[in-house]
Coordinates of C-alpha atoms and ligand atoms in Angstrom, one line a residue:
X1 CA 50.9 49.2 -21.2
X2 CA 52.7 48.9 -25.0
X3 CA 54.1 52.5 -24.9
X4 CA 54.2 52.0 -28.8
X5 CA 57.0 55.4 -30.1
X6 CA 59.6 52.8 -28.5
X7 CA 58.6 50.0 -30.4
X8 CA 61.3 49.2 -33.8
X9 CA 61.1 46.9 -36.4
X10 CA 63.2 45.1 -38.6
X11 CA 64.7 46.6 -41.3
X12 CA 65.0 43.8 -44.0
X13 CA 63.6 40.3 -44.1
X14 CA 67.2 38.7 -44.2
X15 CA 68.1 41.5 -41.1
X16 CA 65.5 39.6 -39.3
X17 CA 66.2 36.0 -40.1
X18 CA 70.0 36.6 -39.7
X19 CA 69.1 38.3 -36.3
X20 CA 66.4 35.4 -35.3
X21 CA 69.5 32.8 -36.7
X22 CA 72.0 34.8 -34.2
X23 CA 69.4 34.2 -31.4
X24 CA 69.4 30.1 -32.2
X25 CA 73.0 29.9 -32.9
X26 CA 74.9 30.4 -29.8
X27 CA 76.9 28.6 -27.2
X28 CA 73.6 25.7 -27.6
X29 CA 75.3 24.4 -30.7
X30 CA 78.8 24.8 -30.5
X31 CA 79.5 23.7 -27.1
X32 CA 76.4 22.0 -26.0
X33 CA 75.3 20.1 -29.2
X34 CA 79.2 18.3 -29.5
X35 CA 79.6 17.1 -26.0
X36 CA 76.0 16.3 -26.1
X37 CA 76.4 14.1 -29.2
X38 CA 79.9 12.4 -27.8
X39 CA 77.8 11.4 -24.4
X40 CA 74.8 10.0 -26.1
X41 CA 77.2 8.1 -28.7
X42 CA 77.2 9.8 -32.1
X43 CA 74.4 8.5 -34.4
X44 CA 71.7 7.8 -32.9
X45 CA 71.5 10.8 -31.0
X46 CA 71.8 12.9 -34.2
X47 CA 69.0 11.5 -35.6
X48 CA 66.8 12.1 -33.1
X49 CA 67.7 15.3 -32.3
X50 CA 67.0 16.3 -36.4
X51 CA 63.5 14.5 -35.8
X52 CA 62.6 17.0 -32.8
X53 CA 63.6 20.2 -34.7
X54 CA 61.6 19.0 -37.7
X55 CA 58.3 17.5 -35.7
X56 CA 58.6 19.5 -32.1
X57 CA 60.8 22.4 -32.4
X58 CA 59.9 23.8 -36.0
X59 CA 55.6 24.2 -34.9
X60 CA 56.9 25.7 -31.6
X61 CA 59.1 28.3 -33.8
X62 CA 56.4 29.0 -35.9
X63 CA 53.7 29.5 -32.8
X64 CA 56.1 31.8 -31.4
X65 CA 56.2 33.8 -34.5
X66 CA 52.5 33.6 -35.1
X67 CA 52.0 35.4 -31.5
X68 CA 54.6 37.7 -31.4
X69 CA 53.8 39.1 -35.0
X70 CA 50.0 39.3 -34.5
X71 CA 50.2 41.1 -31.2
X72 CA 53.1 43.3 -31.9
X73 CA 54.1 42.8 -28.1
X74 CA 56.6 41.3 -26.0
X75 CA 55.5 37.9 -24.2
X76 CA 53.8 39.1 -21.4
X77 CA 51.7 41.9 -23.1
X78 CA 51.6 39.4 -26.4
X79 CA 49.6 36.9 -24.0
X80 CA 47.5 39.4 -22.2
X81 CA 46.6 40.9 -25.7
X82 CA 45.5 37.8 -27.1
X83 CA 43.6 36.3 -24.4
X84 CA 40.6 37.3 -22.1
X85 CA 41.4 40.0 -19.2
X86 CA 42.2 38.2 -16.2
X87 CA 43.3 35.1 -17.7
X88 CA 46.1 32.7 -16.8
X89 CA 48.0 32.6 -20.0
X90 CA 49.8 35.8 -19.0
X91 CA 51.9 32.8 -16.8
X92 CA 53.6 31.9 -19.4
X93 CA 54.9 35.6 -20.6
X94 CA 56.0 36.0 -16.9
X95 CA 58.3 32.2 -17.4
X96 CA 59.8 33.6 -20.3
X97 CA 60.7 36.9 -18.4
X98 CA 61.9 34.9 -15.9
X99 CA 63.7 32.6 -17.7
X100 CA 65.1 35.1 -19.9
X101 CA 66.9 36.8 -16.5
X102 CA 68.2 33.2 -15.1
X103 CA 69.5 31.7 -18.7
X104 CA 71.4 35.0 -19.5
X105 CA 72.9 35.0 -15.9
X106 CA 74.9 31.9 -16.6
X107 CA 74.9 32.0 -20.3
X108 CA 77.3 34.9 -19.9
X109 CA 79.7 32.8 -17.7
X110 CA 80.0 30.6 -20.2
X111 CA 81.0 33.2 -22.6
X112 CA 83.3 34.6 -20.4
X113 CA 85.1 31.4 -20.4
X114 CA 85.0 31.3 -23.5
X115 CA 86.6 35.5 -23.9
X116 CA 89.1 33.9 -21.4
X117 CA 90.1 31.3 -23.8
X118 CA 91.0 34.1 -26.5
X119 CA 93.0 35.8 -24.1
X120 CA 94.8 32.4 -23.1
X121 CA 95.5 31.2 -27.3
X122 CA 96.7 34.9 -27.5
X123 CA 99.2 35.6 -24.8
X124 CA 100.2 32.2 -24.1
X125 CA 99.0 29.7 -26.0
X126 CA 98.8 26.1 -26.0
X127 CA 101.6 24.9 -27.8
X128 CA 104.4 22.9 -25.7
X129 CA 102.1 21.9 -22.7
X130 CA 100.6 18.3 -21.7
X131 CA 97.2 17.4 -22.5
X132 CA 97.0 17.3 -18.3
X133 CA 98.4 21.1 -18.2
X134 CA 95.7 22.1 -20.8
X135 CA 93.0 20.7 -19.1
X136 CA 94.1 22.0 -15.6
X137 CA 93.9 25.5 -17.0
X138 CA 89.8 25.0 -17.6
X139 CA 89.8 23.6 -13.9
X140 CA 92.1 26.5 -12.6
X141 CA 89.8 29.2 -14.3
X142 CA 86.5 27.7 -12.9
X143 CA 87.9 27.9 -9.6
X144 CA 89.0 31.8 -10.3
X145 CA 85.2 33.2 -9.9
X146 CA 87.4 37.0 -9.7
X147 CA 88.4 36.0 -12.9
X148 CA 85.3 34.7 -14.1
X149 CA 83.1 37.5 -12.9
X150 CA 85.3 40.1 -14.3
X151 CA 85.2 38.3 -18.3
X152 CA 80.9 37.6 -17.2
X153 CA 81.1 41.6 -16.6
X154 CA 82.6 42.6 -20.1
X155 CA 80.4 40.1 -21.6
X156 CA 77.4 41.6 -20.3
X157 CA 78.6 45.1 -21.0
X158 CA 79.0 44.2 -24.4
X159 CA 75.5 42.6 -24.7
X160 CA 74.5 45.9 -23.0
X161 CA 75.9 48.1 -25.2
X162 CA 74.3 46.4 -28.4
X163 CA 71.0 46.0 -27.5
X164 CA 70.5 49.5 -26.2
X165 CA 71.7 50.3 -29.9
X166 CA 67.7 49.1 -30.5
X167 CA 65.8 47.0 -33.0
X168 CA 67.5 48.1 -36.4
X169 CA 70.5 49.7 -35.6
X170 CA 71.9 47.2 -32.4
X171 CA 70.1 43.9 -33.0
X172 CA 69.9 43.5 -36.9
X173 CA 73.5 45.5 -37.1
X174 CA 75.0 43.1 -35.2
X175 CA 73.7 40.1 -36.6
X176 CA 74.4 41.4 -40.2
X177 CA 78.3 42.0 -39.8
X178 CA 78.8 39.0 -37.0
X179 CA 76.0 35.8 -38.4
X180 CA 78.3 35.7 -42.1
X181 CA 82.2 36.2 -39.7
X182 CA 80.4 33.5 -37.3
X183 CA 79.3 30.8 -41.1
X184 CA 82.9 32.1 -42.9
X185 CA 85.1 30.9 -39.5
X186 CA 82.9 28.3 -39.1
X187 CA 83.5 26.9 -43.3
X188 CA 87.2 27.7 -42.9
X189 CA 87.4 25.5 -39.5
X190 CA 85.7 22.6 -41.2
X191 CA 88.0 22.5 -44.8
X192 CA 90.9 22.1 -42.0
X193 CA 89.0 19.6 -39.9
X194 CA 88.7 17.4 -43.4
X195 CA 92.5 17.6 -44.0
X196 CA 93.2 15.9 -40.6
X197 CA 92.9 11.6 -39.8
X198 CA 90.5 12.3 -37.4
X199 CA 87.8 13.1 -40.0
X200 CA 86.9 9.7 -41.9
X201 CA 86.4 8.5 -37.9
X202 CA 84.0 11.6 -37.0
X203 CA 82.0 11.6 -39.9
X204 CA 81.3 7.4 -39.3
X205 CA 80.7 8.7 -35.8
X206 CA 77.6 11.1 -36.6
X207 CA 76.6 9.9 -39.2
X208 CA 76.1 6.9 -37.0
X209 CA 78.1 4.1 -39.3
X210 CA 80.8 3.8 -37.0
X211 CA 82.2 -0.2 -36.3
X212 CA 83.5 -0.5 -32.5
X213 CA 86.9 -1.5 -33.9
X214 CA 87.9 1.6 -35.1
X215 CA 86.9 3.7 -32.3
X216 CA 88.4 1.5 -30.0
X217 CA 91.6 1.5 -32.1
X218 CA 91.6 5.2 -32.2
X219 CA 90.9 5.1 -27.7
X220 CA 87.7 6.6 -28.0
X221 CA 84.3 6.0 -25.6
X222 CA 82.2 3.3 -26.7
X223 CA 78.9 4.9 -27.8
X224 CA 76.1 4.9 -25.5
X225 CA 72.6 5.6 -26.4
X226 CA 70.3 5.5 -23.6
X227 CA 66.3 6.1 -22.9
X228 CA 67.4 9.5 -21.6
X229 CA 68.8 10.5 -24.9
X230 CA 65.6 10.8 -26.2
X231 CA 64.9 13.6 -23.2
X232 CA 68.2 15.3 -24.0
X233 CA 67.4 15.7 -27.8
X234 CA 64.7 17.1 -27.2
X235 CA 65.9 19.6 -24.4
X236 CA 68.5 20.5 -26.3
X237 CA 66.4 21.1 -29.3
X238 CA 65.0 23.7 -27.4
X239 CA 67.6 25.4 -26.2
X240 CA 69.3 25.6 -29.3
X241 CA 66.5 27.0 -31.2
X242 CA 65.5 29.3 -28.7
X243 CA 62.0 28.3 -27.6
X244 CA 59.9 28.4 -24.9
X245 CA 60.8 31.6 -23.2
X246 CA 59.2 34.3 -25.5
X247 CA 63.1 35.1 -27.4
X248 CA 61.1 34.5 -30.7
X249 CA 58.1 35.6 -29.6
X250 CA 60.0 39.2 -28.8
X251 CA 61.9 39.3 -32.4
X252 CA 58.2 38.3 -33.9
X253 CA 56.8 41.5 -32.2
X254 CA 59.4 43.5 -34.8
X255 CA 58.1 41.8 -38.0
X256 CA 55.5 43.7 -39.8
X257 CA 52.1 42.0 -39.7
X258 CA 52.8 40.4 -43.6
X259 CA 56.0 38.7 -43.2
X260 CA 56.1 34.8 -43.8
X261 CA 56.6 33.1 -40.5
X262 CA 56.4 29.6 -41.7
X263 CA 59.3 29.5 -44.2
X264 CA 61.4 31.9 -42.1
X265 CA 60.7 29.5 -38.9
X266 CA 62.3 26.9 -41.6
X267 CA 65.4 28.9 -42.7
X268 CA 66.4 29.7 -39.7
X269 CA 65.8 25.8 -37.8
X270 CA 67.7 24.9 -40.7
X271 CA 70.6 27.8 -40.4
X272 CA 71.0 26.4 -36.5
X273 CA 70.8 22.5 -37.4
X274 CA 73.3 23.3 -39.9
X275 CA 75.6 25.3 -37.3
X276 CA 75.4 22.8 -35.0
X277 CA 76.0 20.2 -37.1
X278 CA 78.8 21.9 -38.9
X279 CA 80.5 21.9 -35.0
X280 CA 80.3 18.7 -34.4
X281 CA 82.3 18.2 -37.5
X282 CA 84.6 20.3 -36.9
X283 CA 85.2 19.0 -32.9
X284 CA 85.1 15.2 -33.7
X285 CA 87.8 15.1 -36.5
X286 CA 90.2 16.9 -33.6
X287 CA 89.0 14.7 -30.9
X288 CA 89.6 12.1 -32.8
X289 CA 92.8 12.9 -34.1
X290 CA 93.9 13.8 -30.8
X291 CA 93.1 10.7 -28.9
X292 CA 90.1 12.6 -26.8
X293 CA 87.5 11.0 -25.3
X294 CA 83.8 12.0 -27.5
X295 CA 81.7 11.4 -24.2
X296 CA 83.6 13.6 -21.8
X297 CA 80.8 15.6 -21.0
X298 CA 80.2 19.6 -20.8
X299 CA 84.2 20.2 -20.7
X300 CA 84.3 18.5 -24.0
X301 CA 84.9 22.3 -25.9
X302 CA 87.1 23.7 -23.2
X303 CA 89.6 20.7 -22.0
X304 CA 89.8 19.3 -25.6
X305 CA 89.9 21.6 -28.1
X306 CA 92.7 23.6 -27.3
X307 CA 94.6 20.3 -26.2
X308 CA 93.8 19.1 -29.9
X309 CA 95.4 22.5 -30.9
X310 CA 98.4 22.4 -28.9
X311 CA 99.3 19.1 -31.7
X312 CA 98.6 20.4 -34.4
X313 CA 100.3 22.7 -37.0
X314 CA 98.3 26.2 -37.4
X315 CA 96.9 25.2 -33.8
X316 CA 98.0 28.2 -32.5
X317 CA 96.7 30.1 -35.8
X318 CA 93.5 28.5 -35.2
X319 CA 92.4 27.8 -31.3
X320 CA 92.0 32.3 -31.5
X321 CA 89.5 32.0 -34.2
X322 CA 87.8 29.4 -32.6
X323 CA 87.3 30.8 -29.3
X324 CA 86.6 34.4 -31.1
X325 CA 83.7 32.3 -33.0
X326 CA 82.6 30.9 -29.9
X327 CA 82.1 34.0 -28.1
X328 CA 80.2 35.7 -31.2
X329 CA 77.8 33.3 -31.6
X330 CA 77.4 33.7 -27.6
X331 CA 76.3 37.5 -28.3
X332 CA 74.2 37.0 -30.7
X333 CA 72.3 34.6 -28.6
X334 CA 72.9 37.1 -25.4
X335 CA 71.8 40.0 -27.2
X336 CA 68.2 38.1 -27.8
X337 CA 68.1 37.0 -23.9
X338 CA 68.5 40.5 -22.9
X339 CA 65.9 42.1 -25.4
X340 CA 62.9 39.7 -23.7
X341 CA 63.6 41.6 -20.6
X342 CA 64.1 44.9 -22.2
X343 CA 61.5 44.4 -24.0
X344 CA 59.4 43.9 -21.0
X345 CA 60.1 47.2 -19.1
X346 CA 59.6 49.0 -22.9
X347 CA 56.2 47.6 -22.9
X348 CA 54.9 47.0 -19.6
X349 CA 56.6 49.9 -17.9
X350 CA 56.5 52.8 -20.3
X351 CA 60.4 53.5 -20.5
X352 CA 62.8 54.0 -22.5
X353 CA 65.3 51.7 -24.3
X354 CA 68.6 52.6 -22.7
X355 CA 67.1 52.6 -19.3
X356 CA 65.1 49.7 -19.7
X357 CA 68.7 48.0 -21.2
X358 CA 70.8 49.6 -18.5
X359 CA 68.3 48.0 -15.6
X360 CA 67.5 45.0 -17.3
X361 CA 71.2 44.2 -17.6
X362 CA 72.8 44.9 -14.7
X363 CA 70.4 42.9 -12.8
X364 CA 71.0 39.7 -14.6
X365 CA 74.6 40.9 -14.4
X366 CA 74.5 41.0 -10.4
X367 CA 72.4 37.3 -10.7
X368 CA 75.2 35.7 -12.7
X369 CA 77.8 36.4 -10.4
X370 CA 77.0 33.0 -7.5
X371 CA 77.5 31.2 -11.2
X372 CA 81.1 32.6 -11.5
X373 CA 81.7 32.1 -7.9
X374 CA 79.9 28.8 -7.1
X375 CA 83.2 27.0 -8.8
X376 CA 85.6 28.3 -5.3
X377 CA 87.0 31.6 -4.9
X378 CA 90.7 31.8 -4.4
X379 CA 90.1 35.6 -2.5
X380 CA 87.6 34.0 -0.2
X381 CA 88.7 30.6 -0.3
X382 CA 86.7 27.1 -1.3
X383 CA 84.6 27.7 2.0
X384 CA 82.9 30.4 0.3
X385 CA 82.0 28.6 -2.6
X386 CA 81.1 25.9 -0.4
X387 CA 78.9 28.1 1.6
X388 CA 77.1 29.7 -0.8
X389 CA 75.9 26.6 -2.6
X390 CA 75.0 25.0 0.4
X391 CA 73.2 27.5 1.9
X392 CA 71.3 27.8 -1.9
X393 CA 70.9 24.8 -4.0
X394 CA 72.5 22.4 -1.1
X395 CA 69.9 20.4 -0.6
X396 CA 69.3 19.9 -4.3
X397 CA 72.6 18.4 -4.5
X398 CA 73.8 21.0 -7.0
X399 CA 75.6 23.8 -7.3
X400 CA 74.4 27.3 -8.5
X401 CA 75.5 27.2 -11.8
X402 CA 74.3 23.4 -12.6
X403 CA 71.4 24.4 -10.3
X404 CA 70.2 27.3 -13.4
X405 CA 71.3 24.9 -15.8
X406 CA 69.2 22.3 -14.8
X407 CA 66.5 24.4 -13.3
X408 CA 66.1 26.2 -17.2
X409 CA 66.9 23.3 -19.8
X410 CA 64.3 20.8 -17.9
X411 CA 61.8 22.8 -16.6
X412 CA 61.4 26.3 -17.6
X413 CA 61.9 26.1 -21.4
X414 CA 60.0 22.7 -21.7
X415 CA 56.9 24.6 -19.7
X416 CA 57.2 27.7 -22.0
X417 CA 57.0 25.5 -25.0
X418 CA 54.4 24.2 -23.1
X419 CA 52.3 26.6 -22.9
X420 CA 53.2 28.3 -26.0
X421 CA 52.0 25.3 -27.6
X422 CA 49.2 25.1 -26.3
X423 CA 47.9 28.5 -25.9
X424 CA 47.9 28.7 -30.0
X425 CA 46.5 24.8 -30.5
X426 CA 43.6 25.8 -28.1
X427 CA 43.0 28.8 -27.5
X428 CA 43.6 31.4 -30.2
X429 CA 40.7 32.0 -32.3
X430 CA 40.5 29.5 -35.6
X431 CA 39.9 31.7 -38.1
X432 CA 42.4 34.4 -36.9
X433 CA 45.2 31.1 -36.4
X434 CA 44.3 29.9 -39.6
X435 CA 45.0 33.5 -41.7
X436 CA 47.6 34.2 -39.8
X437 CA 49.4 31.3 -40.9
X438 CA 48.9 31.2 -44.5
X439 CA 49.5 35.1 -44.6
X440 CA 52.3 36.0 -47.0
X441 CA 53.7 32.4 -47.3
X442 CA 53.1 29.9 -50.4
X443 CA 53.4 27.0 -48.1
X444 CA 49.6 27.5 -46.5
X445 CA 49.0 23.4 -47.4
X446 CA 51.2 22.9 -44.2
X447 CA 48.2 24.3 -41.7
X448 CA 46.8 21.4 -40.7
X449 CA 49.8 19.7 -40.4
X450 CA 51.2 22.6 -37.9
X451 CA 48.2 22.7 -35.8
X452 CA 47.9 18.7 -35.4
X453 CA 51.6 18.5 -34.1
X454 CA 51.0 21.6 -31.8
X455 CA 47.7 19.7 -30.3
X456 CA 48.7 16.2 -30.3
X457 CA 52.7 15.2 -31.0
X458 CA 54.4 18.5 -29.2
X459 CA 52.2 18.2 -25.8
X460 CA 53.0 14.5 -25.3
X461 CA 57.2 15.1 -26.1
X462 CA 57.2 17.8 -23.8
X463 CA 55.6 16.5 -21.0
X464 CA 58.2 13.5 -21.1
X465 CA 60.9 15.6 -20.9
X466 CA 59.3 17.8 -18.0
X467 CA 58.6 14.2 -16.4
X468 CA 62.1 13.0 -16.4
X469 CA 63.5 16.1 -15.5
X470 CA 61.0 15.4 -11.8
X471 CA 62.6 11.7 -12.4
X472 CA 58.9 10.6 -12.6
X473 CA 59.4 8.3 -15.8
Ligands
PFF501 N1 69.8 29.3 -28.6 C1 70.9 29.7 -27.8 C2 72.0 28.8 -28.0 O1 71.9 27.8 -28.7 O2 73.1 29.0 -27.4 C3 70.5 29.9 -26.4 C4 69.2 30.6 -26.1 C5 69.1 31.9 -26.6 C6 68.2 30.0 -25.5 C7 67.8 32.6 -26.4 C8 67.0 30.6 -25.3 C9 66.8 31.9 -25.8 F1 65.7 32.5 -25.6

């Protein structure tokens, strides 16, 4: 049971957006909201992806909020607090437990790629080599899983060490000094991205009034938008905002039972729409400068970016500051993955934060290493590799690492949202739902609105993207 002394809270109302803000903007937006955006062809994607933040995303935001501010408790304790004993709803704390523990196990992969690419502009750099070299050296690393599971276990030491720093004094600290480097880099990124040919082609390109000609002149993918992009707006809309696993529903448990959730649910949608806008921006000027390919896929960051830098002048100036942004919007995001289970064993089990952190984080640590290995192992050979995803996600047809991917994006966070969703449309008391809302915000008007897309518009979205991901529609 809520063991309460442990419990923080926020120290400032900008502390907690910028922390909330750190927990959306992450590797969601500048890695997977580009190469999203280049396979689903530019425009159209964008659009859509805007309409489910504003219509799906932004209610589920504020229902997570709503629960984790009015029972001052961490998902699984929030749900049990604010439903009858016995009941089911305590499900959907336990997903976002779970999911918390299998997202942060490859999300720190990721990052360590992404540490790695620091290390590689550093020491070596990319300046001098072929575009083929460049990309060989993302292909070479992902089949390094000693190398990738020593930069995942410096990643997650890092996370460790912040989030056992607690509420005010690790979380908020850290997003304070990190959120304005991460928007600074970020600004300075894009005034150079605007200086370069490629940027009158990438802004036509998202802002969807690109003409074929030019991006064929220019030896660049033909846009394709496809029924599925709908799904993968959506998906990734959750991702990148952090819902459906209890994240917000944890920072919510450190606001005091006044603050506004409705506009901050809107600043900080907006702070990660902008972020992830603000990549693709800055990627799609370079990849178009650079002759890349937009729909490449998930390598999109990692093959092209630094082959993009290797041409250009400052390149070796600016793929550092790219990789170092990369990696601290990563903890930001990691820091909030970890605190849902911390949170947990704080609540549920009685102890304390640094053993709860310790625990907590070398557990995920230990589940994220099949994700660095599952690329081949050059110790054990590609026969381990091999093995190992056989003898797990084989007969899936997947790998590990795409295995969690997959497993978390389609299902896990789509059924939190879910839940979350519906648990506050249906079940929560009216009266309690409705006070709650309009408490300490002068946008109260919007009630109606928020509780008709959580009944109707969020159930329906949701359950198509669950149903495609079971390739029933
Ligand atoms: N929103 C993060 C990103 O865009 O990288 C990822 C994430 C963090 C997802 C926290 C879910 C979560 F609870």
């Amino acid at each position: 049971m809520a063991s309460g002394g442990e419990r923080g809270h926020w120290g400032s109302r900008l502390g907690f957006i910028l922390a909330a803000a750190g927990s959306a903007v992450g590797l969601g937006n500048i890695w997977g909201f580009p190469y999203m955006t280049g396979r689903n062809g530019g425009g159209l994607f964008v659009l859509i992806y805007l309409i489910a933040v504003a219509l799906v995303g932004l209610p589920i935001m504020m229902a997570e909020l709503f629960i984790g501010r009015t029972a001052q408790n961490s998902p699984v304790g929030a749900f049990r607090s604010l439903s009858r004993p016995g009941s089911p709803w305590i499900g959907v704390g336990w997903v976002g437990v779970f999911a918390a523990f299998i997202i942060l196990s490859f999300y720190s992969v990721i990052a360590g790629w992404s540490m790695h690419y620091i290390w590689l502009s550093v020491t070596d750099g990319f300046a001098g080599r072929t575009p083929d070299e460049i990309s060989n050296m993302f292909s070479s690393l992902a089949a390094n899983p000693e190398l990738c599971t020593l930069w995942h276990g410096i990643f997650m030491l890092l996370t460790i060490g912040i989030v056992a720093g607690g509420v005010k004094g690790g979380l908020e600290l850290c997003a304070k000094v990190l959120m304005p480097s991460l928007f600074g880099m970020l600004l300075i990124l894009l005034v150079w991205g605007m200086t370069t040919e490629g940027f009158a082609p990438a802004f036509k390109y998202i802002t969807g009034m690109h003409d074929a000609d030019l991006l064929s002149r220019l030896g660049a993918d033909q846009p394709r938008f496809s029924g599925r992009s709908w799904l993968e707006a959506l998906g990734q809309a959750f991702f990148s905002l952090s819902l459906g696993m209890g994240a917000l529903i944890t920072y919510g448990s450190y606001l005091n039972r006044k603050a506004d959730i409705v506009s901050t649910s809107i600043i900080i949608s907006a702070l990660d729409t902008t972020v992830a806008l603000l990549a693709a921006f800055i990627i799609f000027p370079i990849v178009f400068a650079a002759g890349q390919q937009p729909g490449q896929g998930p390598g999109l960051v990692f093959a092209t970016i630094p082959i993009a830098f290797s041409m250009m002048p400052g390149g070796a100036l600016l793929a550092p500051i790219f990789f170092l942004l990369l990696t601290v919007a990563a903890i930001t995001s990691a820091v909030s993955l970890l605190e849902v289970a911390t949170s947990y064993f704080i609540d549920e089990r009685g102890w304390t934060r640094g053993r709860a952190t310790i625990l907590a984080g070398t557990l995920i640590g230990l589940l994220g290493v099949p994700s660095a290995v599952s690329g081949g192992s050059k110790m054990f050979g590609q026969g381990f590799a091999n093995l190992l995803n056989t003898l797990t996600f084989g007969a899936y047809g997947k790998n590990w690492f795409d295995a969690f991917v997959d497993l978390t994006f389609n299902l896990m966070l789509p059924l939190g949202a879910l839940g979350i969703a519906t648990f506050v449309a249906w079940r929560v008391g009216g009266q309690a739902r409705e006070q709650g809302f309009k408490t300490g915000t002068t946008l109260g008007s919007l009630y109606w609105t928020w509780i008709g897309l959580l009944r109707y518009l969020v159930p329906i979205g949701v359950l198509a993207v669950i149903l495609q991901a079971l390739n029933l529609i």
